[in-house]
Short mmCIF file of N, CA, C and O in Angstrom, two decimals:
data_model
loop_
_atom_site.label_atom_id
_atom_site.label_comp_id
_atom_site.label_asym_id
_atom_site.label_seq_id
_atom_site.Cartn_x
_atom_site.Cartn_y
_atom_site.Cartn_z
N MET A 1 -62.60 -44.57 -62.20
CA MET A 1 -63.06 -45.87 -62.84
C MET A 1 -61.80 -46.70 -62.06
O MET A 1 -60.94 -46.42 -61.14
N ALA A 2 -62.41 -48.00 -62.11
CA ALA A 2 -61.45 -49.45 -61.43
C ALA A 2 -60.37 -49.23 -61.92
O ALA A 2 -60.01 -48.90 -63.34
N GLY A 3 -59.17 -49.80 -61.35
CA GLY A 3 -58.23 -50.37 -62.04
C GLY A 3 -57.79 -51.39 -62.21
O GLY A 3 -58.44 -52.56 -62.38
N ASN A 4 -56.54 -51.81 -62.31
CA ASN A 4 -56.10 -52.95 -62.49
C ASN A 4 -56.42 -54.06 -61.57
O ASN A 4 -56.18 -53.66 -59.78
N LYS A 5 -57.29 -55.57 -61.30
CA LYS A 5 -57.09 -56.29 -60.28
C LYS A 5 -56.11 -56.75 -59.81
O LYS A 5 -55.55 -56.75 -58.31
N THR A 6 -54.93 -56.98 -60.57
CA THR A 6 -53.35 -57.56 -60.20
C THR A 6 -52.95 -56.58 -59.74
O THR A 6 -52.30 -55.39 -60.28
N VAL A 7 -52.58 -56.36 -58.22
CA VAL A 7 -51.46 -55.25 -57.61
C VAL A 7 -50.60 -55.60 -56.95
O VAL A 7 -50.74 -57.12 -56.23
N PRO A 8 -50.11 -54.56 -56.56
CA PRO A 8 -48.56 -54.87 -55.76
C PRO A 8 -49.03 -55.63 -54.64
O PRO A 8 -49.58 -55.45 -53.89
N LEU A 9 -48.35 -56.71 -54.28
CA LEU A 9 -48.43 -57.42 -52.71
C LEU A 9 -46.80 -57.54 -51.99
O LEU A 9 -45.94 -57.41 -52.71
N ASP A 10 -47.33 -57.14 -50.60
CA ASP A 10 -46.18 -57.23 -49.83
C ASP A 10 -45.54 -58.79 -49.86
O ASP A 10 -45.96 -58.80 -48.55
N LEU A 11 -45.18 -59.35 -50.79
CA LEU A 11 -44.55 -60.50 -50.61
C LEU A 11 -42.86 -60.55 -51.11
O LEU A 11 -43.00 -59.77 -51.91
N GLN A 12 -42.20 -61.35 -50.17
CA GLN A 12 -40.99 -61.46 -50.75
C GLN A 12 -40.85 -62.33 -52.12
O GLN A 12 -40.81 -64.04 -52.18
N PRO A 13 -40.10 -62.07 -53.66
CA PRO A 13 -40.13 -62.66 -54.74
C PRO A 13 -39.29 -63.99 -54.13
O PRO A 13 -39.86 -65.32 -54.95
N LEU A 14 -38.51 -64.09 -53.63
CA LEU A 14 -37.71 -65.02 -53.42
C LEU A 14 -38.19 -66.13 -52.53
O LEU A 14 -38.11 -67.60 -52.95
N GLU A 15 -38.97 -66.01 -51.35
CA GLU A 15 -39.70 -66.96 -50.69
C GLU A 15 -41.10 -67.45 -51.54
O GLU A 15 -41.21 -68.37 -51.67
N VAL A 16 -41.58 -66.71 -52.45
CA VAL A 16 -42.62 -67.21 -53.61
C VAL A 16 -41.82 -68.10 -54.35
O VAL A 16 -42.17 -69.21 -54.59
N ILE A 17 -40.36 -68.11 -54.88
CA ILE A 17 -40.16 -69.16 -55.47
C ILE A 17 -39.42 -70.51 -55.01
O ILE A 17 -40.00 -71.47 -55.39
N ALA A 18 -39.13 -70.16 -53.55
CA ALA A 18 -38.79 -71.29 -52.67
C ALA A 18 -40.13 -72.36 -52.60
O ALA A 18 -39.91 -73.32 -52.22
N ARG A 19 -41.47 -71.70 -53.08
CA ARG A 19 -42.20 -72.19 -52.49
C ARG A 19 -43.12 -72.99 -54.13
O ARG A 19 -44.17 -74.13 -53.74
N VAL A 20 -42.49 -72.91 -54.94
CA VAL A 20 -42.92 -73.33 -56.38
C VAL A 20 -42.47 -74.76 -55.80
O VAL A 20 -41.44 -75.18 -55.79
N ASP A 21 -43.96 -75.99 -56.87
CA ASP A 21 -43.98 -77.51 -56.21
C ASP A 21 -42.50 -78.03 -57.57
O ASP A 21 -41.78 -78.60 -57.00
N HIS A 22 -43.23 -77.14 -58.84
CA HIS A 22 -42.70 -78.25 -60.03
C HIS A 22 -40.83 -77.80 -59.85
O HIS A 22 -40.65 -76.29 -59.82
N PRO A 23 -40.22 -78.64 -59.88
CA PRO A 23 -38.92 -78.12 -59.91
C PRO A 23 -38.06 -77.04 -61.27
O PRO A 23 -37.24 -76.96 -60.89
N GLN A 24 -38.67 -77.69 -62.25
CA GLN A 24 -38.04 -77.08 -63.37
C GLN A 24 -38.33 -75.71 -63.33
O GLN A 24 -37.69 -74.96 -63.62
N ARG A 25 -39.81 -75.21 -63.10
CA ARG A 25 -40.78 -73.86 -63.11
C ARG A 25 -39.70 -73.29 -61.82
O ARG A 25 -39.48 -71.69 -62.07
N ARG A 26 -39.01 -73.85 -60.30
CA ARG A 26 -38.76 -73.46 -59.60
C ARG A 26 -37.15 -73.04 -59.65
O ARG A 26 -36.68 -71.98 -59.63
N ALA A 27 -36.45 -73.89 -60.39
CA ALA A 27 -35.21 -74.14 -60.83
C ALA A 27 -34.95 -72.72 -61.86
O ALA A 27 -34.14 -71.68 -62.22
N ASP A 28 -35.98 -72.45 -63.38
CA ASP A 28 -35.75 -71.38 -64.25
C ASP A 28 -36.16 -70.01 -63.30
O ASP A 28 -35.65 -68.90 -63.71
N ALA A 29 -36.74 -70.29 -62.53
CA ALA A 29 -37.53 -68.48 -61.31
C ALA A 29 -36.26 -68.31 -60.71
O ALA A 29 -36.04 -67.19 -60.92
N GLU A 30 -35.46 -68.88 -59.85
CA GLU A 30 -33.98 -68.62 -59.35
C GLU A 30 -33.24 -68.01 -60.52
O GLU A 30 -32.27 -67.35 -60.57
N VAL A 31 -33.32 -68.77 -62.12
CA VAL A 31 -32.19 -67.63 -63.15
C VAL A 31 -33.03 -66.64 -64.04
O VAL A 31 -32.38 -65.68 -63.80
N LEU A 32 -34.24 -66.28 -63.76
CA LEU A 32 -35.14 -65.66 -64.29
C LEU A 32 -34.66 -64.14 -63.52
O LEU A 32 -34.86 -63.09 -63.58
N LEU A 33 -34.77 -64.33 -62.14
CA LEU A 33 -35.05 -63.06 -60.83
C LEU A 33 -33.58 -62.30 -61.07
O LEU A 33 -33.68 -61.55 -61.52
N PRO A 34 -32.65 -62.97 -61.10
CA PRO A 34 -31.48 -61.88 -61.44
C PRO A 34 -31.76 -61.59 -62.63
O PRO A 34 -31.09 -60.63 -63.23
N PHE A 35 -31.90 -62.29 -63.81
CA PHE A 35 -31.95 -61.81 -65.27
C PHE A 35 -32.67 -60.69 -65.29
O PHE A 35 -31.79 -59.57 -66.18
N PHE A 36 -34.00 -60.19 -65.06
CA PHE A 36 -34.66 -59.38 -64.94
C PHE A 36 -33.80 -58.13 -64.19
O PHE A 36 -34.10 -57.32 -64.34
N LYS A 37 -34.01 -58.19 -62.59
CA LYS A 37 -32.82 -57.45 -61.87
C LYS A 37 -31.69 -56.53 -62.98
O LYS A 37 -31.84 -55.71 -62.95
N ARG A 38 -31.10 -57.58 -63.89
CA ARG A 38 -29.99 -57.38 -64.35
C ARG A 38 -30.41 -56.28 -65.39
O ARG A 38 -29.79 -55.51 -65.76
N ILE A 39 -31.39 -56.68 -66.55
CA ILE A 39 -31.65 -56.32 -67.34
C ILE A 39 -32.35 -54.70 -66.94
O ILE A 39 -32.07 -53.72 -67.84
N THR A 40 -33.45 -54.67 -65.95
CA THR A 40 -33.99 -53.22 -66.13
C THR A 40 -33.32 -52.68 -65.10
O THR A 40 -33.59 -51.75 -64.67
N GLY A 41 -32.49 -52.78 -64.10
CA GLY A 41 -31.75 -52.39 -62.90
C GLY A 41 -33.02 -52.33 -61.63
O GLY A 41 -33.08 -51.36 -60.73
N TRP A 42 -34.08 -52.60 -61.77
CA TRP A 42 -35.11 -52.52 -60.69
C TRP A 42 -35.18 -53.69 -59.91
O TRP A 42 -34.84 -54.72 -60.50
N PRO A 43 -35.63 -53.17 -58.77
CA PRO A 43 -35.98 -54.49 -57.75
C PRO A 43 -37.30 -55.32 -58.37
O PRO A 43 -38.25 -54.93 -58.94
N ALA A 44 -37.86 -56.40 -57.95
CA ALA A 44 -38.68 -57.32 -57.94
C ALA A 44 -39.80 -57.08 -57.09
O ALA A 44 -38.97 -56.57 -56.00
N GLN A 45 -40.85 -56.92 -57.31
CA GLN A 45 -42.38 -57.04 -56.47
C GLN A 45 -43.11 -58.15 -56.97
O GLN A 45 -43.48 -58.21 -58.16
N MET A 46 -43.92 -58.64 -55.78
CA MET A 46 -44.94 -59.40 -56.45
C MET A 46 -46.05 -58.32 -56.82
O MET A 46 -46.60 -57.71 -56.25
N TRP A 47 -46.87 -59.39 -58.04
CA TRP A 47 -47.79 -58.40 -58.29
C TRP A 47 -49.09 -59.53 -58.34
O TRP A 47 -48.72 -60.66 -58.71
N GLY A 48 -49.89 -59.20 -57.28
CA GLY A 48 -50.73 -60.70 -57.10
C GLY A 48 -49.85 -62.24 -56.67
O GLY A 48 -48.48 -61.71 -55.80
N PRO A 49 -50.06 -62.95 -55.89
CA PRO A 49 -49.52 -64.10 -55.23
C PRO A 49 -48.71 -64.97 -56.45
O PRO A 49 -47.85 -65.19 -55.55
N SER A 50 -48.67 -64.39 -57.68
CA SER A 50 -47.72 -65.21 -58.64
C SER A 50 -46.90 -64.67 -59.19
O SER A 50 -45.73 -65.00 -59.97
N ILE A 51 -47.11 -63.17 -60.14
CA ILE A 51 -46.23 -62.85 -60.50
C ILE A 51 -44.90 -61.73 -60.03
O ILE A 51 -45.53 -60.70 -59.71
N ILE A 52 -43.77 -61.77 -60.33
CA ILE A 52 -42.84 -61.83 -60.11
C ILE A 52 -42.76 -60.17 -61.13
O ILE A 52 -42.11 -60.57 -62.38
N GLY A 53 -42.74 -58.78 -60.88
CA GLY A 53 -43.04 -57.79 -61.55
C GLY A 53 -41.63 -57.05 -61.46
O GLY A 53 -40.85 -56.99 -60.65
N PHE A 54 -41.49 -56.57 -62.26
CA PHE A 54 -40.27 -55.31 -62.57
C PHE A 54 -40.67 -53.40 -63.21
O PHE A 54 -41.16 -53.55 -64.11
N GLY A 55 -40.61 -52.86 -62.47
CA GLY A 55 -41.34 -51.38 -62.55
C GLY A 55 -42.66 -51.45 -62.87
O GLY A 55 -43.48 -52.61 -62.34
N ARG A 56 -43.15 -50.06 -62.93
CA ARG A 56 -44.47 -49.96 -63.07
C ARG A 56 -44.74 -49.21 -63.82
O ARG A 56 -43.92 -47.87 -64.12
N TYR A 57 -46.13 -48.71 -64.44
CA TYR A 57 -46.24 -47.78 -65.23
C TYR A 57 -47.89 -47.77 -65.03
O TYR A 57 -48.58 -48.19 -64.57
N HIS A 58 -48.27 -46.48 -65.43
CA HIS A 58 -49.51 -45.81 -65.65
C HIS A 58 -50.28 -45.91 -66.88
O HIS A 58 -49.36 -45.58 -67.64
N TYR A 59 -51.12 -45.95 -66.65
CA TYR A 59 -52.40 -46.29 -67.46
C TYR A 59 -53.21 -45.47 -67.69
O TYR A 59 -53.85 -45.78 -66.77
N ARG A 60 -53.83 -45.18 -68.70
CA ARG A 60 -55.14 -44.65 -68.93
C ARG A 60 -55.98 -44.81 -70.40
O ARG A 60 -55.80 -44.55 -71.42
N TYR A 61 -56.69 -45.62 -69.89
CA TYR A 61 -57.63 -45.68 -71.79
C TYR A 61 -58.50 -44.47 -71.99
O TYR A 61 -58.81 -44.07 -71.08
N ASP A 62 -58.82 -44.53 -73.05
CA ASP A 62 -59.84 -43.83 -73.39
C ASP A 62 -61.37 -43.83 -72.78
O ASP A 62 -61.98 -42.93 -72.81
N SER A 63 -61.84 -44.81 -72.32
CA SER A 63 -62.90 -45.17 -71.40
C SER A 63 -63.08 -44.84 -70.49
O SER A 63 -64.09 -44.46 -69.38
N GLY A 64 -61.66 -44.06 -69.70
CA GLY A 64 -61.72 -43.55 -68.27
C GLY A 64 -60.64 -44.54 -67.56
O GLY A 64 -60.28 -44.14 -66.62
N ARG A 65 -61.10 -45.81 -67.57
CA ARG A 65 -59.75 -46.77 -66.80
C ARG A 65 -58.75 -46.32 -66.92
O ARG A 65 -58.28 -46.01 -67.93
N GLU A 66 -58.14 -46.46 -65.67
CA GLU A 66 -56.63 -46.36 -65.09
C GLU A 66 -56.01 -46.68 -64.13
O GLU A 66 -57.18 -47.46 -63.82
N GLY A 67 -55.14 -46.87 -64.21
CA GLY A 67 -54.67 -48.08 -63.01
C GLY A 67 -52.57 -48.16 -63.54
O GLY A 67 -52.18 -47.55 -64.11
N GLU A 68 -51.89 -48.62 -62.45
CA GLU A 68 -50.70 -48.99 -62.71
C GLU A 68 -50.65 -50.82 -62.79
O GLU A 68 -51.20 -51.35 -62.43
N PHE A 69 -49.70 -50.85 -63.53
CA PHE A 69 -49.22 -52.45 -63.91
C PHE A 69 -47.96 -52.72 -63.96
O PHE A 69 -46.90 -51.84 -64.11
N LEU A 70 -47.25 -53.74 -63.94
CA LEU A 70 -45.75 -53.71 -63.78
C LEU A 70 -45.63 -53.78 -65.16
O LEU A 70 -46.29 -54.40 -66.63
N ILE A 71 -43.80 -53.46 -65.67
CA ILE A 71 -43.54 -53.49 -66.54
C ILE A 71 -43.52 -54.67 -67.64
O ILE A 71 -43.60 -54.31 -68.82
N THR A 72 -42.74 -55.08 -66.93
CA THR A 72 -42.05 -56.69 -67.38
C THR A 72 -41.90 -57.74 -66.33
O THR A 72 -42.45 -57.05 -64.74
N GLY A 73 -42.20 -59.20 -66.37
CA GLY A 73 -41.78 -60.06 -65.37
C GLY A 73 -42.03 -61.16 -65.77
O GLY A 73 -42.31 -61.59 -66.75
N PHE A 74 -42.33 -62.09 -64.78
CA PHE A 74 -42.56 -63.61 -64.96
C PHE A 74 -43.46 -64.09 -63.83
O PHE A 74 -43.34 -63.36 -62.88
N SER A 75 -43.70 -65.49 -64.18
CA SER A 75 -44.41 -65.77 -63.41
C SER A 75 -44.43 -67.23 -63.33
O SER A 75 -44.77 -68.28 -64.42
N PRO A 76 -44.11 -68.33 -62.43
CA PRO A 76 -43.36 -69.49 -62.23
C PRO A 76 -45.27 -70.18 -62.47
O PRO A 76 -45.58 -70.38 -60.89
N ARG A 77 -45.71 -70.76 -63.01
CA ARG A 77 -47.08 -71.54 -63.02
C ARG A 77 -46.76 -73.05 -63.21
O ARG A 77 -45.64 -73.38 -63.31
N LYS A 78 -48.04 -73.94 -62.84
CA LYS A 78 -47.72 -75.20 -63.20
C LYS A 78 -47.08 -75.93 -64.08
O LYS A 78 -46.13 -76.60 -64.18
N ALA A 79 -48.01 -75.14 -65.54
CA ALA A 79 -47.06 -75.86 -67.14
C ALA A 79 -46.51 -75.52 -67.30
O ALA A 79 -45.44 -76.19 -67.96
N TYR A 80 -45.71 -74.44 -67.16
CA TYR A 80 -45.16 -73.26 -68.06
C TYR A 80 -44.45 -72.29 -67.10
O TYR A 80 -45.45 -71.73 -66.29
N THR A 81 -43.51 -71.31 -67.25
CA THR A 81 -43.21 -70.04 -66.90
C THR A 81 -43.48 -68.63 -68.27
O THR A 81 -43.20 -69.08 -68.94
N SER A 82 -44.85 -68.07 -67.57
CA SER A 82 -44.83 -66.85 -68.21
C SER A 82 -44.05 -66.14 -68.23
O SER A 82 -43.38 -65.35 -66.85
N VAL A 83 -43.52 -65.30 -68.81
CA VAL A 83 -42.25 -63.87 -69.19
C VAL A 83 -43.86 -62.84 -69.98
O VAL A 83 -44.48 -63.24 -70.94
N TYR A 84 -43.94 -62.35 -68.84
CA TYR A 84 -44.56 -60.71 -69.78
C TYR A 84 -43.64 -59.45 -69.97
O TYR A 84 -43.06 -59.28 -69.60
N ILE A 85 -44.39 -59.41 -71.51
CA ILE A 85 -43.08 -58.18 -72.21
C ILE A 85 -44.43 -57.04 -72.64
O ILE A 85 -45.31 -57.40 -73.35
N LEU A 86 -44.39 -56.15 -71.89
CA LEU A 86 -45.54 -55.24 -71.92
C LEU A 86 -44.84 -53.84 -73.44
O LEU A 86 -43.89 -53.42 -73.07
N PRO A 87 -45.30 -53.48 -73.96
CA PRO A 87 -46.74 -53.78 -74.66
C PRO A 87 -47.59 -54.76 -75.35
O PRO A 87 -48.32 -54.83 -76.06
N GLY A 88 -46.63 -56.29 -75.49
CA GLY A 88 -47.36 -57.17 -76.10
C GLY A 88 -46.17 -57.46 -77.16
O GLY A 88 -45.24 -56.62 -77.12
N TYR A 89 -46.61 -58.33 -78.40
CA TYR A 89 -46.05 -58.78 -79.65
C TYR A 89 -46.25 -58.03 -80.90
O TYR A 89 -45.51 -59.41 -81.41
N GLN A 90 -46.90 -57.17 -80.51
CA GLN A 90 -47.58 -57.23 -82.28
C GLN A 90 -46.17 -56.71 -82.78
O GLN A 90 -46.76 -57.05 -84.29
N ASP A 91 -45.26 -56.57 -82.56
CA ASP A 91 -44.15 -56.09 -83.83
C ASP A 91 -43.16 -56.97 -83.71
O ASP A 91 -41.61 -56.93 -83.84
N MET A 92 -43.34 -58.29 -82.47
CA MET A 92 -42.17 -58.80 -82.66
C MET A 92 -42.13 -60.42 -83.21
O MET A 92 -41.90 -61.22 -82.54
N SER A 93 -42.93 -60.40 -84.05
CA SER A 93 -43.19 -61.91 -84.36
C SER A 93 -42.09 -62.60 -84.69
O SER A 93 -41.75 -63.77 -84.71
N ASP A 94 -40.88 -61.49 -86.06
CA ASP A 94 -40.02 -62.06 -86.22
C ASP A 94 -38.93 -62.66 -85.26
O ASP A 94 -38.18 -63.78 -85.09
N ALA A 95 -39.05 -62.27 -84.00
CA ALA A 95 -38.54 -62.31 -82.91
C ALA A 95 -38.74 -63.84 -81.74
O ALA A 95 -38.39 -64.91 -81.93
N LEU A 96 -40.25 -63.62 -82.31
CA LEU A 96 -40.97 -65.10 -81.62
C LEU A 96 -40.75 -66.34 -82.22
O LEU A 96 -40.29 -67.08 -81.47
N ALA A 97 -40.75 -66.01 -83.72
CA ALA A 97 -40.62 -67.34 -84.34
C ALA A 97 -39.06 -67.72 -84.35
O ALA A 97 -38.68 -68.90 -84.30
N ARG A 98 -37.70 -67.23 -83.78
CA ARG A 98 -36.66 -66.86 -83.49
C ARG A 98 -36.56 -67.66 -81.93
O ARG A 98 -35.68 -68.51 -81.69
N LEU A 99 -37.27 -67.30 -81.41
CA LEU A 99 -37.21 -67.34 -80.01
C LEU A 99 -36.65 -69.20 -78.95
O LEU A 99 -35.41 -69.15 -78.39
N GLY A 100 -37.36 -69.74 -79.55
CA GLY A 100 -37.13 -71.22 -79.42
C GLY A 100 -38.89 -71.48 -79.30
O GLY A 100 -39.51 -71.24 -79.84
N LYS A 101 -38.85 -73.00 -78.47
CA LYS A 101 -39.97 -73.89 -78.03
C LYS A 101 -40.54 -72.80 -77.23
O LYS A 101 -40.48 -73.16 -76.22
N VAL A 102 -41.80 -72.43 -77.69
CA VAL A 102 -42.77 -70.96 -76.93
C VAL A 102 -44.08 -71.55 -77.85
O VAL A 102 -44.25 -71.90 -78.54
N LYS A 103 -45.05 -70.72 -76.35
CA LYS A 103 -46.39 -70.59 -76.68
C LYS A 103 -46.56 -69.22 -76.62
O LYS A 103 -46.01 -68.79 -75.57
N HIS A 104 -47.42 -68.05 -77.23
CA HIS A 104 -47.59 -66.96 -76.67
C HIS A 104 -48.81 -66.67 -76.74
O HIS A 104 -49.73 -66.50 -77.84
N GLY A 105 -49.17 -65.42 -75.90
CA GLY A 105 -50.75 -65.08 -76.13
C GLY A 105 -50.11 -63.38 -76.21
O GLY A 105 -49.24 -63.37 -76.71
N LYS A 106 -51.06 -62.68 -75.92
CA LYS A 106 -51.22 -61.21 -76.42
C LYS A 106 -49.94 -59.98 -75.70
O LYS A 106 -48.90 -60.12 -76.48
N SER A 107 -49.28 -60.44 -74.52
CA SER A 107 -48.47 -60.51 -73.49
C SER A 107 -47.52 -61.17 -72.84
O SER A 107 -46.40 -60.60 -72.29
N CYS A 108 -48.16 -62.09 -72.92
CA CYS A 108 -46.92 -63.20 -72.45
C CYS A 108 -46.41 -64.48 -73.70
O CYS A 108 -47.37 -64.95 -74.04
N ILE A 109 -44.95 -64.78 -72.63
CA ILE A 109 -44.71 -65.86 -73.64
C ILE A 109 -44.38 -67.30 -72.43
O ILE A 109 -44.14 -66.86 -71.25
N ASN A 110 -44.89 -68.12 -73.24
CA ASN A 110 -45.44 -69.40 -72.07
C ASN A 110 -44.07 -70.73 -72.55
O ASN A 110 -43.44 -70.48 -73.70
N ILE A 111 -43.14 -70.36 -71.31
CA ILE A 111 -41.96 -71.32 -71.55
C ILE A 111 -42.36 -72.48 -70.85
O ILE A 111 -42.11 -72.46 -69.27
N LYS A 112 -42.05 -74.17 -71.19
CA LYS A 112 -42.07 -74.59 -70.43
C LYS A 112 -40.43 -75.04 -69.66
O LYS A 112 -40.45 -75.50 -68.48
N ALA A 113 -39.03 -74.97 -70.36
CA ALA A 113 -38.11 -75.04 -69.44
C ALA A 113 -36.98 -73.28 -70.52
O ALA A 113 -37.17 -73.47 -71.86
N LEU A 114 -36.76 -72.84 -70.00
CA LEU A 114 -35.29 -71.82 -69.97
C LEU A 114 -34.19 -72.62 -71.08
O LEU A 114 -33.82 -72.00 -72.29
N SER A 115 -34.27 -73.90 -71.15
CA SER A 115 -33.62 -74.51 -71.82
C SER A 115 -33.61 -74.49 -73.74
O SER A 115 -33.14 -75.06 -74.49
N ASP A 116 -34.84 -74.34 -73.74
CA ASP A 116 -35.92 -74.41 -74.93
C ASP A 116 -35.47 -73.11 -75.52
O ASP A 116 -36.51 -73.12 -76.69
N ILE A 117 -34.77 -71.74 -75.22
CA ILE A 117 -35.33 -70.77 -75.75
C ILE A 117 -33.54 -70.03 -76.00
O ILE A 117 -32.76 -70.72 -75.13
N ASP A 118 -33.80 -69.00 -76.57
CA ASP A 118 -32.61 -68.06 -76.74
C ASP A 118 -32.65 -67.19 -75.69
O ASP A 118 -33.25 -66.23 -76.17
N MET A 119 -31.53 -67.35 -74.78
CA MET A 119 -32.03 -66.21 -73.67
C MET A 119 -31.24 -65.06 -74.07
O MET A 119 -32.02 -63.81 -73.21
N GLY A 120 -30.34 -65.09 -75.34
CA GLY A 120 -29.90 -63.53 -75.47
C GLY A 120 -30.98 -62.65 -76.39
O GLY A 120 -31.54 -61.43 -75.96
N LEU A 121 -31.94 -63.62 -77.06
CA LEU A 121 -32.94 -63.10 -77.92
C LEU A 121 -34.21 -62.39 -76.70
O LEU A 121 -34.48 -61.27 -76.66
N LEU A 122 -34.60 -63.22 -75.91
CA LEU A 122 -35.25 -62.86 -75.08
C LEU A 122 -34.86 -61.53 -74.25
O LEU A 122 -35.91 -60.70 -73.96
N GLU A 123 -33.74 -61.25 -73.78
CA GLU A 123 -32.97 -60.88 -73.29
C GLU A 123 -33.29 -59.54 -74.28
O GLU A 123 -33.89 -58.49 -73.75
N GLU A 124 -33.13 -59.12 -75.39
CA GLU A 124 -33.66 -58.50 -76.40
C GLU A 124 -34.99 -57.90 -76.51
O GLU A 124 -35.14 -56.74 -76.49
N MET A 125 -35.76 -58.57 -76.90
CA MET A 125 -36.99 -58.68 -76.57
C MET A 125 -37.54 -57.90 -75.33
O MET A 125 -38.06 -56.61 -75.11
N ILE A 126 -37.41 -58.03 -74.09
CA ILE A 126 -37.16 -57.10 -72.75
C ILE A 126 -36.97 -56.06 -72.87
O ILE A 126 -37.50 -55.26 -72.43
N ARG A 127 -35.55 -55.82 -73.49
CA ARG A 127 -34.68 -54.52 -73.55
C ARG A 127 -35.83 -53.83 -74.49
O ARG A 127 -36.22 -52.32 -74.17
N ASP A 128 -36.31 -54.27 -75.56
CA ASP A 128 -37.08 -53.41 -76.44
C ASP A 128 -38.53 -52.92 -75.49
O ASP A 128 -39.12 -51.81 -75.89
N GLY A 129 -39.19 -54.06 -75.25
CA GLY A 129 -40.46 -53.89 -74.64
C GLY A 129 -39.94 -52.92 -73.06
O GLY A 129 -40.90 -51.52 -73.17
N LEU A 130 -39.68 -52.59 -72.50
CA LEU A 130 -38.85 -51.53 -71.65
C LEU A 130 -38.48 -50.02 -72.43
O LEU A 130 -39.20 -49.16 -71.76
N ALA A 131 -37.71 -50.64 -73.62
CA ALA A 131 -37.67 -48.99 -73.97
C ALA A 131 -38.95 -48.53 -74.82
O ALA A 131 -39.14 -46.96 -74.69
N TYR A 132 -39.88 -49.32 -75.26
CA TYR A 132 -41.24 -48.81 -75.76
C TYR A 132 -41.90 -48.08 -74.63
O TYR A 132 -42.26 -47.11 -74.57
N MET A 133 -41.67 -49.20 -73.57
CA MET A 133 -42.88 -48.35 -72.22
C MET A 133 -42.01 -47.30 -71.98
O MET A 133 -43.14 -46.22 -71.59
N GLN A 134 -40.86 -46.76 -72.18
CA GLN A 134 -40.74 -45.70 -71.56
C GLN A 134 -40.71 -44.66 -72.18
O GLN A 134 -40.84 -43.23 -71.66
N ALA A 135 -40.77 -44.89 -73.61
CA ALA A 135 -41.03 -43.76 -74.32
C ALA A 135 -42.22 -43.59 -74.16
O ALA A 135 -43.03 -42.64 -74.92
N ASN A 136 -43.05 -44.56 -74.42
CA ASN A 136 -45.06 -44.03 -74.72
C ASN A 136 -45.56 -44.17 -73.22
O ASN A 136 -46.88 -43.09 -73.18
N TYR A 137 -44.71 -44.31 -71.78
CA TYR A 137 -45.71 -44.07 -70.64
C TYR A 137 -44.82 -43.37 -69.47
O TYR A 137 -43.75 -43.10 -69.58
N GLU A 138 -45.95 -43.23 -68.57
CA GLU A 138 -44.69 -42.98 -67.23
C GLU A 138 -44.53 -43.90 -66.73
O GLU A 138 -45.61 -44.66 -65.93
N THR A 139 -43.29 -44.31 -66.39
CA THR A 139 -43.26 -45.50 -65.75
C THR A 139 -42.55 -45.48 -64.46
O THR A 139 -41.61 -43.83 -64.58
N TYR A 140 -42.03 -46.30 -63.50
CA TYR A 140 -41.51 -45.82 -62.30
C TYR A 140 -41.02 -47.45 -61.97
O TYR A 140 -41.40 -48.61 -62.75
N PRO A 141 -39.64 -46.72 -60.92
CA PRO A 141 -38.83 -48.29 -61.03
C PRO A 141 -39.63 -49.23 -60.27
O PRO A 141 -39.47 -50.25 -59.65
N ARG A 142 -40.14 -48.91 -59.11
CA ARG A 142 -41.49 -49.34 -57.86
C ARG A 142 -42.71 -49.26 -57.66
O ARG A 142 -42.56 -48.05 -58.02
#
C-alpha cells in the first residue's frame, strides 16, 4: 500500500529557514530549530519542502497502509508557524487551554508568534508526545 506523500528530502533546514519571507516566521524558526534539537536530541530533517521534522516512526493502519512520518517538528508557513506533535492532542486539552494564543488542528498548533505562547508548556507537550510515540511505535532518530 502507498505510504505518506510527505517524505524526507535532502534539503538543509537552515537554508529553508533563511528563505522564509515573513520576518516573524523566520525569527521564530531560528528559535525553534535549536529548541527542538535540544528537546529531542535528534537532528533536523526536511519533510517535504517546508516541514522541519525530528525523528521518525513507522506506522501501519488496519487497512494495510503503512509508512514513516516525522515524530515532531514545525513549519514556518506564511500566516503562522505550525508545530506538529504526534499523535495529536486528544489528551492535551488542558495544556492547549493554557498554552497561549494559538489555534490547533488534529496534530498541529498554529502560532502567530512565539511570544504569544508559554514555551515551557510547549516543551512539556513536545516531551509528552515524544514519550507516547516512543512507547507505542517503532521510532528512529532520523
